[in-house]
Structures are given as structure tokens and as C-alpha cells.
């Protein structure tokens, strides 16, 4: 049996997504013939080339420069930097408008060149979207079709449209080439995000047409979160298996082909059925090291889309991704998908085993940068890991997500820094003690501020995930939250942040106990495909809270909040009244904040 694991378009082009590497490592350890290919990267490379741009109108100047610039962003053509910073080499489109405002001058010439080249790529991506395929964005494809798509209809409609877009055709061509090269008996497609769903089905469609005997399975974060109530048999015109949660044991069952399946949807007699057994998953400590074999590691494109140093981590550099533990050790936050196995089942790996994996990955990739992708890395495990990294003299640079909780003592933070930690990201959420209590975050504003300061003091960058529109949250509380965030930026405690609109999901404690949060669930039509975010209204309404909960733009504080933080990330407006960022009338900030 030959297995081919595929990352469909589109994910970020700077580094590989970890699912195929984890499954490849595991399947190899079981003696299975497995290959992997990143068709997300391949598609981007095909499109952003002088040939690929042929089908986009008015791109002559870009076609002349694009191959050289892509090589530059892959790190294979460093001397081009000089020509790029001359500002005479690249065509400059609308994205270059930010240059005059932001601190471009403060960058090193290499970074300036990377930044300009990234703006140039972004301009091209906009042109592709506007002139060729409205679904196209650089790190997501046709995302809107898949977000909480209750039915499969819109995806199917675009898959089967008479005139495929040029991007569709390119992906079809890449799929055919890939199948011709690997001749797999089975293709496993990973679908981590809504922005991969259409790409995955497009690939599946072409595999079925080109190699009808090849079996196709899909799994991944999107599937685990959104497709748990799948009942539309038409999905199985494209794929044969849809698996939920951890993939190692279920994919092994499919490959064995013994008729025994684990957490897998299949179509039988025209109906969707869920086949499973009592079998346990492979424990996280025994899953082994990921394998990068087959990935073209020197072809990823490193971009600087924002000058903020923390922000660069997401788009620049090829980070090896590894999870330290399965699940979240806290698993109590009311808004989080705590009923999902990926959060609920907490299973840390021993520190020594993790260092073994890290060493294996370094040997294979030659890279020493690691992104630990846990939702919230436990402080105890980080302590053990940091110690073992130092003791075993394994020199790496790493960053991860955490909770700003008491366990992060100054001593632990120093230890983390010594072992190579350069950044952490964590939820400050609504930045209000009343709401943090209500949502059971288990942190207070003061404590979080102290901890962010301790990180900043040792030079570890901090990113904060922020949330607005939480049920019962008043405009006053929202403005006060922004005021606290402003202080945190101004005092250097945090370096970057992003406001997410609160979304109620079907897997969260809030959906099971809406009354406690003053909300009522609204009826929705039955999902036969995806289900995740659910509609609600506030019963206990705080002034105009109800109206922003239902998305009335006149009361939406989101744009102002995002604008404020975007500016703070560039050091702009840090000492000004927070009301200046809003087009609508908002209350004066009352928050008093005493920072460490
Ligand atoms: C780290 C992370 C990020 C990072 C890094 C992403 C990256 N490129 O590496 C950042 C911050 C950039 C990010 C961004 C986003 N993320 Co995110 N992210 C995660 C997180 C916490 C970990 C991902 C990870 O590394 N997992 C480790 C790998 C190995 O696990 P895995 O992919 O799930 O694979 C396992 C199984 O799913 C299965 N499997 C996977 N593929 C396949 C294939 C087959 C054939 C089989 C059989 C099995 C199988 O086997 C694997 C091993 O067990 C997950 C949550 C989670 N715990 O997984 C959310 C998660 C994937 N993200 C999510 C979302 C929504 C997003 C965003 C869309 C958020 C936003 N609104 O912008 C963006 C999208 C970015 C994009 N380009 O489109 C959702 C997706 C769910 C959904 N509704 O679709 C998740 C699941 C979190 C959640 N529950 O809400 N994310
Ligand atoms: S929000 Fe984060 S810390 Fe809270 S339960 Fe979810 S994963 Fe854990």
C-alpha cells in the first residue's frame, strides 16, 4: 500500500503545516510506505512565477521580476536585496502605501528588502483575487465557502462549475502531476482550516477522475471541529473516509483495510454512517518524531508583512512545528471548544522524549527554530523541557502559546529564556476581571500584567489574544479593556495583539449552559455539512451590547479596537485618548491600571 499525504491550498507559505509530518513520522515507524507533498506551497510557487502570471491581465512588469523575488524570499538569492532597496527594481502597487507611515527606515537593508518584496507579493495576490479568482488570498483559499457551511451546496457548486478558474485549473494540473509521480493507493488530505476545504475537495475530485481506484481520506482541525454532524452523502462523491480527532490510529485502520474503522464516516448504501470502536488513540508520548521527508524545505517563502517583530514570527522563517502535549491542561474556559478531544484529553509527553524529537527534527531539517503549537503549554512541562534542553546542550530558538497564569514565576521565565524561548502568546481576552471570572479563564488582569512584564523584562516578546463582544460585556468594559491594552503596550509589557470578535461555538461550555451567560440560542437550520459557530441573542442586555452581538455595524466596536492595536503595534498613538480610534461615539475610559 502506497500512501500519499497532502497539504491542500492554502496555508501560510513560510513553513509546512505539521499534520502530514506527524502522520508521516508515525506511519513510517509502522513500516508503511508513505510520501508527503505540500500542494499549498506548490500552487503558490506555480502561480507566483513568470509562467503562472501569464493568465493574470496587466502583469508584465511583475512577470519580469517575480522569479528572482521568489528566490530571494526563499533565501536563495540574498544579493538581490540591494536592487530591491534601490526602489527602482520592483513595481510598486497599492500595498506600498503603508511605507510612508511606518518605521521602514529603522530596518536593516536585508529586512527592508524582505519587507518590500512582501508588499510586492501582496500586491500580486490582490491582483490575482481581483482579476482572476475572487477566492484567492495568500494563505487561505475560498475560506468563505467553508466557514460554518451548514450545507455542502456552495462548495459543490464551485467544484462543479462549468468554467473552472485559472487557479482551479492550475491545482488540477498539479494534482495530476502528483498522482502520476507517486501512484498512491491512498491519498490522505489534511484540512486544518476553512481556507483548505475547497482546495482539499478540488484535489480529491481530480484524484477520483484521474485515478479512480485510489482511496481518499480527509481529517484535520476543520473536520474535527466542524464536520462532526456530517450527513450529506454527496461529500463521498469526492472522498471515501472522513476521520475525526487524532489521526494516527484511524488512518492506520483505513490502511489495514480490515473492515475495522475508528471514528470514521463512510458512505454505505447511499447513507453516511459513522464507524468506530473502543480502541484507544496512540498516546502523545508514543507518537514519535515528525518526519519532513519529501517536503522541499528550501522552497518555503519567508515574508515580512508587518514591521512588528512579534508579528514576523507568523510569516517569516521556517519554523519546525511540534506539540508538547495533547490537549489543554486547563480546559475550563467557557468560550473554548473544551468538549473536543483536541482540548479535553490532556496528555503531556515526557520532557526527554520531547528533546529526542527535537534532536531528530534538527537532524532531518537542519533548522533549529521551533514553534510549539499547543493551545496552552503547561508551565510544569515548560520548566522540565527548558531544563533538559539546557542540560543536554540542545541549542534551539522557540516560541509557544501559554496562559498568563501564576505558574509562570520570574524564575521559570528566566529559565525559559535561557533555553531559547523568544516569544509567547496568550489570551488576555476581555481584559476585565468580571468577565475573566465569568468565562473561567483563571487569570486576573493584574496577574496577567505582572506576568507579561516579567516576560518583557527578560526580552521574551509577548502577543495577546483579545476578545470583544462577549455576552454581557458593556461598551464601557470594552473601552476600559482597550485602555488597559494601551497601558500594556505603552509600558512594553506586550508587543503585539489581535482582537477577535467573540463567537459562540457548539463545542463550548457556553453552548451547553447559555443561561449562565445571559444568552439564548437562536434556532438554526439543520447542518448536513459543517457546524461550529451558532447564533444567539443576549437576554440580559447591557445598553447596546445586544446590537453588537448580532453584528449591527453601527454599534460595532471591532474596527476601532483593531485600528487602535494596529497602531500601537507600530508605536503610534500610545499616549492618546482611546476614543480617537472610533468613528462612533464611545464612552470615556474609566479603567485605572497600576502596572508592575
Ligand atoms: C497553532 C494553530 C494555529 C497557528 C499556526 C498555524 C500553522 N500554519 O501552523 C496560527 C495562529 C497561525 C493559526 C491560525 C488560524 N487558525 Co489555528 N490552530 C492552531 C492549533 C492550536 C494547533 C495546530 C497544530 O499545530 N496542530 C498539530 C497537528 C499535528 O494537529 P492536526 O492538524 O489537528 O492533525 C491531527 C489530526 O487532526 C489528524 N489529521 C490531520 N490531518 C489529517 C488527514 C487525514 C487523512 C487523517 C486521517 C487525519 C488527519 O491527525 C493529526 C495527528 O493527530 C489548532 C488547534 C489544535 N489543537 O489542533 C488551531 C486550529 C487548527 N485553528 C483554527 C482556526 C479557525 C484558525 C484561523 C482560521 C483563525 C482565524 N480566524 O484567523 C487561522 C487560519 C490560518 C490560515 N492560514 O488559514 C481552528 C480550525 C477549526 C475550524 N473551525 O476550521 C483550530 C482547530 C482551533 C479551533 N478549534 O478553533 N492557527
Ligand atoms: S482557551 Fe486556551 S487555556 Fe482556555 S481551555 Fe481553551 S485551550 Fe485551554
Coordinates of N, CA and C in Angstrom, one line a residue, residues 515-591:
X515 N -27.8 30.1 29.7 CA -28.5 31.0 30.7 C -27.4 31.7 31.6
X516 N -26.4 30.9 32.0 CA -25.4 31.4 32.9 C -24.7 32.7 32.3
X517 N -24.8 32.8 31.0 CA -24.1 33.9 30.3 C -25.1 34.9 29.8
X518 N -26.3 34.8 30.2 CA -27.3 35.8 29.8 C -27.7 35.7 28.3
X519 N -27.5 34.5 27.7 CA -27.8 34.4 26.3 C -28.9 33.3 26.0
X520 N -29.5 33.5 24.8 CA -30.4 32.5 24.4 C -30.0 32.0 23.0
X521 N -30.0 30.7 22.8 CA -29.6 30.2 21.5 C -30.7 30.4 20.5
X522 N -30.4 30.8 19.3 CA -31.4 31.1 18.3 C -31.5 29.8 17.4
X523 N -32.7 29.6 16.9 CA -32.9 28.4 16.1 C -32.0 28.5 14.8
X524 N -31.5 27.4 14.3 CA -30.8 27.4 13.1 C -31.2 26.2 12.3
X525 N -31.0 26.3 11.0 CA -31.4 25.1 10.2 C -30.4 23.9 10.4
X526 N -30.9 22.7 10.2 CA -30.1 21.6 10.5 C -28.8 21.5 9.6
X527 N -27.7 21.2 10.2 CA -26.5 21.1 9.4 C -26.3 19.7 8.8
X528 N -26.1 19.6 7.5 CA -25.8 18.3 7.0 C -24.3 18.3 6.6
X529 N -23.6 19.5 6.6 CA -22.2 19.5 6.4 C -21.5 20.1 7.6
X530 N -21.2 21.3 7.6 CA -20.4 21.9 8.7 C -21.2 22.6 9.8
X531 N -20.8 22.4 11.1 CA -21.4 23.2 12.1 C -20.4 23.6 13.2
X532 N -20.4 24.8 13.5 CA -19.4 25.3 14.5 C -20.0 26.5 15.2
X533 N -19.9 27.7 14.6 CA -20.5 28.9 15.3 C -22.0 28.8 15.3
X534 N -22.6 29.2 16.4 CA -24.1 29.1 16.5 C -24.6 30.5 16.8
X535 N -25.8 30.8 16.3 CA -26.4 32.2 16.6 C -27.0 32.2 18.0
X536 N -26.9 33.4 18.5 CA -27.5 33.6 19.9 C -28.0 35.0 20.0
X537 N -28.8 35.3 21.0 CA -29.0 36.7 21.4 C -28.9 36.9 22.9
X538 N -28.6 38.1 23.3 CA -28.4 38.3 24.7 C -29.8 38.6 25.3
X539 N -30.0 37.9 26.5 CA -31.3 38.1 27.2 C -31.1 39.3 28.2
X540 N -30.0 39.2 28.9 CA -29.6 40.3 29.8 C -28.7 41.2 29.0
X541 N -29.3 42.3 28.6 CA -28.6 43.1 27.6 C -28.0 44.4 28.3
X542 N -26.7 44.6 28.0 CA -26.1 45.8 28.5 C -26.1 46.9 27.5
X543 N -26.8 47.9 27.8 CA -27.0 49.1 26.8 C -27.1 48.6 25.4
X544 N -26.1 48.9 24.5 CA -26.3 48.5 23.2 C -25.6 47.2 22.9
X545 N -25.2 46.4 24.0 CA -24.5 45.2 23.8 C -25.2 44.2 22.8
X546 N -26.5 44.1 23.0 CA -27.3 43.2 22.2 C -27.1 43.5 20.7
X547 N -27.1 44.8 20.4 CA -27.0 45.1 18.9 C -25.6 44.7 18.3
X548 N -24.5 44.8 19.2 CA -23.3 44.4 18.5 C -23.2 42.9 18.5
X549 N -23.9 42.2 19.5 CA -23.8 40.8 19.5 C -24.4 40.2 18.2
X550 N -25.4 40.9 17.6 CA -26.0 40.5 16.4 C -25.3 41.1 15.2
X551 N -24.3 41.9 15.4 CA -23.4 42.3 14.3 C -23.9 43.6 13.6
X552 N -24.7 44.5 14.4 CA -25.1 45.7 13.8 C -23.9 46.6 13.6
X553 N -23.6 47.0 12.4 CA -22.3 47.7 12.2 C -22.3 49.1 12.9
X554 N -23.5 49.6 13.1 CA -23.5 51.0 13.7 C -22.9 50.9 15.1
X555 N -23.0 49.8 15.7 CA -22.5 49.7 17.1 C -21.3 48.8 17.2
X556 N -20.7 48.5 16.1 CA -19.6 47.5 16.2 C -18.3 48.2 16.6
X557 N -17.8 47.9 17.7 CA -16.5 48.5 18.2 C -15.3 47.8 17.6
X558 N -15.5 46.7 16.9 CA -14.4 45.9 16.4 C -13.4 46.8 15.5
X559 N -13.9 47.5 14.5 CA -13.0 48.2 13.7 C -12.1 49.2 14.5
X560 N -12.7 49.9 15.4 CA -11.9 50.8 16.2 C -10.9 50.1 17.1
X561 N -11.3 49.0 17.7 CA -10.4 48.3 18.5 C -9.2 47.8 17.7
X562 N -9.5 47.3 16.5 CA -8.4 46.7 15.7 C -7.4 47.8 15.2
X563 N -8.1 49.0 14.9 CA -7.3 50.1 14.4 C -6.3 50.6 15.5
X564 N -6.8 50.6 16.7 CA -6.0 51.1 17.9 C -4.8 50.2 18.0
X565 N -5.1 48.9 18.1 CA -4.0 47.9 18.3 C -3.0 47.9 17.1
X566 N -3.5 48.0 15.9 CA -2.6 48.0 14.8 C -1.6 49.2 14.9
X567 N -2.1 50.3 15.4 CA -1.3 51.5 15.5 C -0.3 51.3 16.7
X568 N -0.8 50.7 17.8 CA 0.1 50.5 19.0 C 1.2 49.6 18.6
X569 N 0.9 48.6 17.7 CA 2.0 47.7 17.3 C 3.1 48.4 16.6
X570 N 2.8 49.6 16.0 CA 3.8 50.4 15.3 C 4.2 51.5 16.2
X571 N 3.8 51.5 17.5 CA 4.3 52.5 18.4 C 3.6 53.9 18.2
X572 N 2.4 53.8 17.5 CA 1.7 55.1 17.2 C 0.5 55.3 18.2
X573 N 0.3 56.5 18.7 CA -0.9 56.8 19.5 C -0.9 56.3 20.8
X574 N 0.2 55.9 21.4 CA 0.2 55.2 22.7 C -0.2 56.0 23.8
X575 N -0.1 57.3 23.7 CA -0.4 58.2 24.8 C -1.6 59.1 24.5
X576 N -2.5 58.6 23.6 CA -3.6 59.4 23.2 C -4.9 58.8 23.8
X577 N -5.9 59.6 23.9 CA -7.2 59.1 24.4 C -7.7 58.0 23.4
X578 N -8.2 56.9 24.0 CA -8.5 55.8 23.2 C -9.8 56.0 22.3
X579 N -10.5 57.0 22.6 CA -11.7 57.3 21.8 C -11.4 57.7 20.4
X580 N -10.2 58.1 20.2 CA -9.8 58.7 18.9 C -9.9 57.6 17.8
X581 N -9.9 56.3 18.1 CA -9.9 55.3 17.1 C -11.2 54.9 16.6
X582 N -12.3 55.5 17.2 CA -13.6 55.1 16.8 C -14.4 56.1 16.0
X583 N -15.2 55.6 15.0 CA -16.0 56.5 14.2 C -17.3 56.8 14.9
X584 N -17.6 55.9 15.9 CA -18.9 56.2 16.6 C -18.6 56.7 18.0
X585 N -19.7 57.2 18.6 CA -19.5 57.8 20.0 C -19.3 56.7 21.0
X586 N -18.2 56.8 21.7 CA -18.0 55.7 22.7 C -17.7 56.4 24.1
X587 N -17.9 55.7 25.2 CA -17.7 56.3 26.5 C -16.2 56.6 26.8
X588 N -15.9 57.5 27.7 CA -14.6 57.8 28.1 C -14.0 56.6 28.9
X589 N -12.8 56.3 28.8 CA -12.2 55.2 29.5 C -12.1 55.5 31.0
X590 N -12.6 54.6 31.9 CA -12.5 54.8 33.3 C -11.5 53.9 34.0
X591 N -10.9 53.0 33.2 CA -10.1 52.0 33.9 C -8.9 52.7 34.5

